[in-house]
């Protein structure tokens, strides 16, 4: 799969740029995505599940790239989800995959996205060339953002081992960033930076994301009580689990489980 920030691609055509709003809903996988898209998240949280099995959960200030010809499903996790989407076509036959970008300077990206939507909404003779120029500025910003996040190979291996350790020890309530950094033989500050550079999410957020994802999967097992699900997902108590679940998804565990029954 081509990384769009490492293999700089030519943009063949600009299609549209609009600000959109979604309330809580689930959009299942359907036909393949027929365009390349960049999504700037204004507020809220959603889970994008790609057809290769990866889950991307962009938050406010993040940019999500959705690749042409790659299918995905979307689940809004918060009460509402506000974003700006820009659709276009890369001139490339190479297979590409969705990517999540956690920006060092989100306001710069937001200004470009908002300017793009403003120009697109007005019918003027040079509208499309101006939109294309702004789209290239956004693309350049993403490339620069990734180039500033180089991680040496040996450190990358230790960070990847830590990530795998999170997944295999998700039920351990003692799992922490400090213990992972110690196992990787790094200072906690250095570990946090490298992890975030590699996976575009902080290790603490990643642990929480994995715990909540694991809990959501267990919700389908009706014989399990919420207390059981909390403990098996690494939470020390049901009240704490409910607090984190609500903060992450925008709903309570009980309400989420009810939506599974309603489907």
PDB file of N, CA and C in Angstrom, residues 51-127:
ATOM      1  N   UNK A  51     -11.713  -1.860   5.155  1.00  0.00           N
ATOM      2  CA  UNK A  51     -11.916  -3.226   4.693  1.00  0.00           C
ATOM      3  C   UNK A  51     -10.700  -4.118   4.905  1.00  0.00           C
ATOM      4  N   UNK A  52      -9.559  -3.527   5.342  1.00  0.00           N
ATOM      5  CA  UNK A  52      -8.403  -4.345   5.690  1.00  0.00           C
ATOM      6  C   UNK A  52      -8.388  -4.683   7.187  1.00  0.00           C
ATOM      7  N   UNK A  53      -9.460  -4.307   7.898  1.00  0.00           N
ATOM      8  CA  UNK A  53      -9.592  -4.652   9.308  1.00  0.00           C
ATOM      9  C   UNK A  53      -9.105  -3.592  10.272  1.00  0.00           C
ATOM     10  N   UNK A  54      -8.407  -2.571   9.798  1.00  0.00           N
ATOM     11  CA  UNK A  54      -7.908  -1.528  10.691  1.00  0.00           C
ATOM     12  C   UNK A  54      -9.037  -0.604  11.127  1.00  0.00           C
ATOM     13  N   UNK A  55      -8.900  -0.098  12.354  1.00  0.00           N
ATOM     14  CA  UNK A  55      -9.842   0.877  12.881  1.00  0.00           C
ATOM     15  C   UNK A  55      -9.126   2.204  13.092  1.00  0.00           C
ATOM     16  N   UNK A  56      -9.699   3.278  12.574  1.00  0.00           N
ATOM     17  CA  UNK A  56      -9.152   4.620  12.746  1.00  0.00           C
ATOM     18  C   UNK A  56     -10.200   5.449  13.487  1.00  0.00           C
ATOM     19  N   UNK A  57      -9.774   6.093  14.571  1.00  0.00           N
ATOM     20  CA  UNK A  57     -10.707   6.881  15.388  1.00  0.00           C
ATOM     21  C   UNK A  57     -10.184   8.317  15.481  1.00  0.00           C
ATOM     22  N   UNK A  58     -10.502   9.141  14.489  1.00  0.00           N
ATOM     23  CA  UNK A  58     -10.054  10.540  14.522  1.00  0.00           C
ATOM     24  C   UNK A  58     -10.823  11.358  15.543  1.00  0.00           C
ATOM     25  N   UNK A  59     -10.127  12.307  16.154  1.00  0.00           N
ATOM     26  CA  UNK A  59     -10.737  13.220  17.110  1.00  0.00           C
ATOM     27  C   UNK A  59     -10.611  14.643  16.586  1.00  0.00           C
ATOM     28  N   UNK A  60     -11.157  15.596  17.306  1.00  0.00           N
ATOM     29  CA  UNK A  60     -11.126  16.995  16.881  1.00  0.00           C
ATOM     30  C   UNK A  60      -9.687  17.442  16.624  1.00  0.00           C
ATOM     31  N   UNK A  61      -9.452  18.044  15.465  1.00  0.00           N
ATOM     32  CA  UNK A  61      -8.123  18.508  15.095  1.00  0.00           C
ATOM     33  C   UNK A  61      -7.340  17.520  14.270  1.00  0.00           C
ATOM     34  N   UNK A  62      -7.851  16.299  14.111  1.00  0.00           N
ATOM     35  CA  UNK A  62      -7.177  15.284  13.305  1.00  0.00           C
ATOM     36  C   UNK A  62      -7.639  15.366  11.851  1.00  0.00           C
ATOM     37  N   UNK A  63      -6.806  14.831  10.965  1.00  0.00           N
ATOM     38  CA  UNK A  63      -7.176  14.713   9.550  1.00  0.00           C
ATOM     39  C   UNK A  63      -7.172  13.243   9.173  1.00  0.00           C
ATOM     40  N   UNK A  64      -8.223  12.809   8.514  1.00  0.00           N
ATOM     41  CA  UNK A  64      -8.353  11.419   8.072  1.00  0.00           C
ATOM     42  C   UNK A  64      -8.293  11.376   6.553  1.00  0.00           C
ATOM     43  N   UNK A  65      -7.486  10.461   6.026  1.00  0.00           N
ATOM     44  CA  UNK A  65      -7.459  10.224   4.585  1.00  0.00           C
ATOM     45  C   UNK A  65      -8.193   8.932   4.285  1.00  0.00           C
ATOM     46  N   UNK A  66      -9.175   8.988   3.393  1.00  0.00           N
ATOM     47  CA  UNK A  66      -9.904   7.815   2.930  1.00  0.00           C
ATOM     48  C   UNK A  66      -9.538   7.584   1.468  1.00  0.00           C
ATOM     49  N   UNK A  67      -9.081   6.388   1.159  1.00  0.00           N
ATOM     50  CA  UNK A  67      -8.544   6.101  -0.167  1.00  0.00           C
ATOM     51  C   UNK A  67      -9.623   5.675  -1.156  1.00  0.00           C
ATOM     52  N   UNK A  68      -9.423   6.080  -2.387  1.00  0.00           N
ATOM     53  CA  UNK A  68     -10.299   5.632  -3.461  1.00  0.00           C
ATOM     54  C   UNK A  68     -10.207   4.108  -3.594  1.00  0.00           C
ATOM     55  N   UNK A  69     -11.334   3.470  -3.823  1.00  0.00           N
ATOM     56  CA  UNK A  69     -11.437   2.017  -4.035  1.00  0.00           C
ATOM     57  C   UNK A  69     -11.325   1.207  -2.751  1.00  0.00           C
ATOM     58  N   UNK A  70     -11.213   1.871  -1.596  1.00  0.00           N
ATOM     59  CA  UNK A  70     -11.191   1.145  -0.328  1.00  0.00           C
ATOM     60  C   UNK A  70     -12.509   1.366   0.401  1.00  0.00           C
ATOM     61  N   UNK A  71     -13.158   0.284   0.780  1.00  0.00           N
ATOM     62  CA  UNK A  71     -14.438   0.371   1.464  1.00  0.00           C
ATOM     63  C   UNK A  71     -14.214   0.581   2.962  1.00  0.00           C
ATOM     64  N   UNK A  72     -15.215   1.133   3.623  1.00  0.00           N
ATOM     65  CA  UNK A  72     -15.127   1.348   5.065  1.00  0.00           C
ATOM     66  C   UNK A  72     -16.524   1.451   5.644  1.00  0.00           C
ATOM     67  N   UNK A  73     -16.626   1.219   6.945  1.00  0.00           N
ATOM     68  CA  UNK A  73     -17.869   1.495   7.667  1.00  0.00           C
ATOM     69  C   UNK A  73     -17.587   2.614   8.660  1.00  0.00           C
ATOM     70  N   UNK A  74     -18.621   3.326   9.041  1.00  0.00           N
ATOM     71  CA  UNK A  74     -18.489   4.485   9.925  1.00  0.00           C
ATOM     72  C   UNK A  74     -19.483   4.366  11.066  1.00  0.00           C
ATOM     73  N   UNK A  75     -18.984   4.528  12.283  1.00  0.00           N
ATOM     74  CA  UNK A  75     -19.861   4.544  13.456  1.00  0.00           C
ATOM     75  C   UNK A  75     -19.569   5.804  14.254  1.00  0.00           C
ATOM     76  N   UNK A  76     -20.570   6.660  14.399  1.00  0.00           N
ATOM     77  CA  UNK A  76     -20.420   7.880  15.197  1.00  0.00           C
ATOM     78  C   UNK A  76     -20.493   7.488  16.664  1.00  0.00           C
ATOM     79  N   UNK A  77     -19.451   7.837  17.428  1.00  0.00           N
ATOM     80  CA  UNK A  77     -19.357   7.429  18.825  1.00  0.00           C
ATOM     81  C   UNK A  77     -19.838   8.506  19.791  1.00  0.00           C
ATOM     82  N   UNK A  78     -19.895   9.735  19.341  1.00  0.00           N
ATOM     83  CA  UNK A  78     -20.338  10.843  20.192  1.00  0.00           C
ATOM     84  C   UNK A  78     -21.758  11.246  19.790  1.00  0.00           C
ATOM     85  N   UNK A  79     -22.326  12.183  20.530  1.00  0.00           N
ATOM     86  CA  UNK A  79     -23.689  12.616  20.231  1.00  0.00           C
ATOM     87  C   UNK A  79     -23.797  13.246  18.845  1.00  0.00           C
ATOM     88  N   UNK A  80     -22.733  13.898  18.414  1.00  0.00           N
ATOM     89  CA  UNK A  80     -22.703  14.471  17.069  1.00  0.00           C
ATOM     90  C   UNK A  80     -21.273  14.446  16.554  1.00  0.00           C
ATOM     91  N   UNK A  81     -21.144  14.572  15.258  1.00  0.00           N
ATOM     92  CA  UNK A  81     -19.836  14.489  14.613  1.00  0.00           C
ATOM     93  C   UNK A  81     -19.800  15.550  13.521  1.00  0.00           C
ATOM     94  N   UNK A  82     -18.952  16.548  13.695  1.00  0.00           N
ATOM     95  CA  UNK A  82     -18.849  17.653  12.755  1.00  0.00           C
ATOM     96  C   UNK A  82     -17.496  17.619  12.063  1.00  0.00           C
ATOM     97  N   UNK A  83     -17.514  17.803  10.768  1.00  0.00           N
ATOM     98  CA  UNK A  83     -16.267  17.679  10.016  1.00  0.00           C
ATOM     99  C   UNK A  83     -16.362  18.433   8.689  1.00  0.00           C
ATOM    100  N   UNK A  84     -15.198  18.653   8.094  1.00  0.00           N
ATOM    101  CA  UNK A  84     -15.111  19.206   6.745  1.00  0.00           C
ATOM    102  C   UNK A  84     -14.516  18.115   5.865  1.00  0.00           C
ATOM    103  N   UNK A  85     -15.183  17.811   4.768  1.00  0.00           N
ATOM    104  CA  UNK A  85     -14.679  16.767   3.871  1.00  0.00           C
ATOM    105  C   UNK A  85     -14.339  17.377   2.523  1.00  0.00           C
ATOM    106  N   UNK A  86     -13.201  16.967   2.002  1.00  0.00           N
ATOM    107  CA  UNK A  86     -12.749  17.401   0.683  1.00  0.00           C
ATOM    108  C   UNK A  86     -12.565  16.160  -0.180  1.00  0.00           C
ATOM    109  N   UNK A  87     -13.265  16.090  -1.298  1.00  0.00           N
ATOM    110  CA  UNK A  87     -13.180  14.948  -2.215  1.00  0.00           C
ATOM    111  C   UNK A  87     -12.384  15.329  -3.453  1.00  0.00           C
ATOM    112  N   UNK A  88     -11.576  14.390  -3.919  1.00  0.00           N
ATOM    113  CA  UNK A  88     -10.721  14.653  -5.075  1.00  0.00           C
ATOM    114  C   UNK A  88     -10.256  13.316  -5.645  1.00  0.00           C
ATOM    115  N   UNK A  89      -9.408  13.355  -6.682  1.00  0.00           N
ATOM    116  CA  UNK A  89      -8.829  12.141  -7.249  1.00  0.00           C
ATOM    117  C   UNK A  89      -7.317  12.304  -7.359  1.00  0.00           C
ATOM    118  N   UNK A  90      -6.570  11.372  -6.767  1.00  0.00           N
ATOM    119  CA  UNK A  90      -5.139  11.293  -7.029  1.00  0.00           C
ATOM    120  C   UNK A  90      -4.941  10.660  -8.409  1.00  0.00           C
ATOM    121  N   UNK A  91      -3.898  11.074  -9.107  1.00  0.00           N
ATOM    122  CA  UNK A  91      -3.552  10.446 -10.384  1.00  0.00           C
ATOM    123  C   UNK A  91      -2.561   9.327 -10.086  1.00  0.00           C
ATOM    124  N   UNK A  92      -3.089   8.177  -9.702  1.00  0.00           N
ATOM    125  CA  UNK A  92      -2.235   7.043  -9.339  1.00  0.00           C
ATOM    126  C   UNK A  92      -3.051   5.765  -9.368  1.00  0.00           C
ATOM    127  N   UNK A  93      -2.479   4.718  -9.948  1.00  0.00           N
ATOM    128  CA  UNK A  93      -3.133   3.406  -9.975  1.00  0.00           C
ATOM    129  C   UNK A  93      -2.650   2.510  -8.839  1.00  0.00           C
ATOM    130  N   UNK A  94      -1.690   3.006  -8.048  1.00  0.00           N
ATOM    131  CA  UNK A  94      -1.175   2.223  -6.924  1.00  0.00           C
ATOM    132  C   UNK A  94      -2.234   2.119  -5.830  1.00  0.00           C
ATOM    133  N   UNK A  95      -2.296   0.955  -5.188  1.00  0.00           N
ATOM    134  CA  UNK A  95      -3.250   0.753  -4.101  1.00  0.00           C
ATOM    135  C   UNK A  95      -2.872   1.633  -2.918  1.00  0.00           C
ATOM    136  N   UNK A  96      -3.872   2.302  -2.362  1.00  0.00           N
ATOM    137  CA  UNK A  96      -3.647   3.178  -1.226  1.00  0.00           C
ATOM    138  C   UNK A  96      -4.575   2.753  -0.092  1.00  0.00           C
ATOM    139  N   UNK A  97      -4.252   3.166   1.102  1.00  0.00           N
ATOM    140  CA  UNK A  97      -5.067   2.801   2.258  1.00  0.00           C
ATOM    141  C   UNK A  97      -5.287   4.018   3.135  1.00  0.00           C
ATOM    142  N   UNK A  98      -6.376   3.988   3.877  1.00  0.00           N
ATOM    143  CA  UNK A  98      -6.707   5.104   4.756  1.00  0.00           C
ATOM    144  C   UNK A  98      -5.622   5.361   5.789  1.00  0.00           C
ATOM    145  N   UNK A  99      -5.452   6.619   6.155  1.00  0.00           N
ATOM    146  CA  UNK A  99      -4.453   7.022   7.142  1.00  0.00           C
ATOM    147  C   UNK A  99      -5.037   8.075   8.074  1.00  0.00           C
ATOM    148  N   UNK A 100      -4.575   8.050   9.311  1.00  0.00           N
ATOM    149  CA  UNK A 100      -4.982   9.051  10.293  1.00  0.00           C
ATOM    150  C   UNK A 100      -3.790   9.943  10.602  1.00  0.00           C
ATOM    151  N   UNK A 101      -4.000  11.255  10.562  1.00  0.00           N
ATOM    152  CA  UNK A 101      -2.938  12.217  10.826  1.00  0.00           C
ATOM    153  C   UNK A 101      -3.287  13.031  12.072  1.00  0.00           C
ATOM    154  N   UNK A 102      -2.442  12.918  13.090  1.00  0.00           N
ATOM    155  CA  UNK A 102      -2.572  13.759  14.279  1.00  0.00           C
ATOM    156  C   UNK A 102      -1.609  14.922  14.089  1.00  0.00           C
ATOM    157  N   UNK A 103      -2.138  16.102  13.865  1.00  0.00           N
ATOM    158  CA  UNK A 103      -1.318  17.241  13.463  1.00  0.00           C
ATOM    159  C   UNK A 103      -0.658  17.946  14.640  1.00  0.00           C
ATOM    160  N   UNK A 104       0.520  18.472  14.388  1.00  0.00           N
ATOM    161  CA  UNK A 104       1.218  19.258  15.397  1.00  0.00           C
ATOM    162  C   UNK A 104       0.574  20.644  15.536  1.00  0.00           C
ATOM    163  N   UNK A 105      -0.034  21.123  14.458  1.00  0.00           N
ATOM    164  CA  UNK A 105      -0.643  22.458  14.474  1.00  0.00           C
ATOM    165  C   UNK A 105      -2.016  22.409  13.803  1.00  0.00           C
ATOM    166  N   UNK A 106      -3.025  21.857  14.485  1.00  0.00           N
ATOM    167  CA  UNK A 106      -4.359  21.724  13.889  1.00  0.00           C
ATOM    168  C   UNK A 106      -4.967  23.035  13.381  1.00  0.00           C
ATOM    169  N   UNK A 107      -4.791  24.182  14.085  1.00  0.00           N
ATOM    170  CA  UNK A 107      -5.415  25.416  13.583  1.00  0.00           C
ATOM    171  C   UNK A 107      -4.993  25.777  12.163  1.00  0.00           C
ATOM    172  N   UNK A 108      -3.739  25.468  11.796  1.00  0.00           N
ATOM    173  CA  UNK A 108      -3.285  25.768  10.431  1.00  0.00           C
ATOM    174  C   UNK A 108      -4.083  24.977   9.414  1.00  0.00           C
ATOM    175  N   UNK A 109      -4.320  23.698   9.722  1.00  0.00           N
ATOM    176  CA  UNK A 109      -5.102  22.855   8.819  1.00  0.00           C
ATOM    177  C   UNK A 109      -6.549  23.319   8.763  1.00  0.00           C
ATOM    178  N   UNK A 110      -7.104  23.666   9.917  1.00  0.00           N
ATOM    179  CA  UNK A 110      -8.506  24.098   9.937  1.00  0.00           C
ATOM    180  C   UNK A 110      -8.700  25.359   9.103  1.00  0.00           C
ATOM    181  N   UNK A 111      -7.756  26.291   9.192  1.00  0.00           N
ATOM    182  CA  UNK A 111      -7.869  27.517   8.393  1.00  0.00           C
ATOM    183  C   UNK A 111      -7.890  27.195   6.906  1.00  0.00           C
ATOM    184  N   UNK A 112      -7.048  26.265   6.459  1.00  0.00           N
ATOM    185  CA  UNK A 112      -7.003  25.890   5.048  1.00  0.00           C
ATOM    186  C   UNK A 112      -8.291  25.202   4.624  1.00  0.00           C
ATOM    187  N   UNK A 113      -8.791  24.287   5.453  1.00  0.00           N
ATOM    188  CA  UNK A 113     -10.032  23.585   5.120  1.00  0.00           C
ATOM    189  C   UNK A 113     -11.203  24.556   5.044  1.00  0.00           C
ATOM    190  N   UNK A 114     -11.266  25.487   5.990  1.00  0.00           N
ATOM    191  CA  UNK A 114     -12.389  26.443   5.993  1.00  0.00           C
ATOM    192  C   UNK A 114     -12.298  27.387   4.788  1.00  0.00           C
ATOM    193  N   UNK A 115     -11.099  27.798   4.440  1.00  0.00           N
ATOM    194  CA  UNK A 115     -10.923  28.658   3.266  1.00  0.00           C
ATOM    195  C   UNK A 115     -11.321  27.905   2.003  1.00  0.00           C
ATOM    196  N   UNK A 116     -10.983  26.613   1.969  1.00  0.00           N
ATOM    197  CA  UNK A 116     -11.330  25.785   0.819  1.00  0.00           C
ATOM    198  C   UNK A 116     -12.846  25.686   0.656  1.00  0.00           C
ATOM    199  N   UNK A 117     -13.560  25.426   1.742  1.00  0.00           N
ATOM    200  CA  UNK A 117     -15.019  25.323   1.654  1.00  0.00           C
ATOM    201  C   UNK A 117     -15.652  26.665   1.276  1.00  0.00           C
ATOM    202  N   UNK A 118     -15.071  27.747   1.780  1.00  0.00           N
ATOM    203  CA  UNK A 118     -15.614  29.076   1.474  1.00  0.00           C
ATOM    204  C   UNK A 118     -15.496  29.391  -0.013  1.00  0.00           C
ATOM    205  N   UNK A 119     -14.339  29.096  -0.593  1.00  0.00           N
ATOM    206  CA  UNK A 119     -14.135  29.361  -2.019  1.00  0.00           C
ATOM    207  C   UNK A 119     -14.995  28.438  -2.874  1.00  0.00           C
ATOM    208  N   UNK A 120     -15.098  27.163  -2.459  1.00  0.00           N
ATOM    209  CA  UNK A 120     -15.894  26.208  -3.230  1.00  0.00           C
ATOM    210  C   UNK A 120     -17.375  26.599  -3.254  1.00  0.00           C
ATOM    211  N   UNK A 121     -17.851  27.249  -2.204  1.00  0.00           N
ATOM    212  CA  UNK A 121     -19.279  27.586  -2.106  1.00  0.00           C
ATOM    213  C   UNK A 121     -19.670  28.790  -2.953  1.00  0.00           C
ATOM    214  N   UNK A 122     -18.682  29.492  -3.517  1.00  0.00           N
ATOM    215  CA  UNK A 122     -18.964  30.689  -4.309  1.00  0.00           C
ATOM    216  C   UNK A 122     -18.661  30.418  -5.781  1.00  0.00           C
ATOM    217  N   UNK A 123     -19.601  30.744  -6.647  1.00  0.00           N
ATOM    218  CA  UNK A 123     -19.399  30.529  -8.087  1.00  0.00           C
ATOM    219  C   UNK A 123     -18.631  31.714  -8.664  1.00  0.00           C
ATOM    220  N   UNK A 124     -17.342  31.503  -8.886  1.00  0.00           N
ATOM    221  CA  UNK A 124     -16.471  32.514  -9.480  1.00  0.00           C
ATOM    222  C   UNK A 124     -15.653  31.842 -10.575  1.00  0.00           C
ATOM    223  N   UNK A 125     -15.160  32.588 -11.550  1.00  0.00           N
ATOM    224  CA  UNK A 125     -14.474  31.993 -12.697  1.00  0.00           C
ATOM    225  C   UNK A 125     -13.274  31.119 -12.336  1.00  0.00           C
ATOM    226  N   UNK A 126     -12.507  31.530 -11.334  1.00  0.00           N
ATOM    227  CA  UNK A 126     -11.294  30.784 -11.004  1.00  0.00           C
ATOM    228  C   UNK A 126     -11.467  29.909  -9.763  1.00  0.00           C
ATOM    229  N   UNK A 127     -12.705  29.523  -9.479  1.00  0.00           N
ATOM    230  CA  UNK A 127     -12.991  28.749  -8.261  1.00  0.00           C
ATOM    231  C   UNK A 127     -12.181  27.450  -8.216  1.00  0.00           C
TER     232      UNK A 127
END
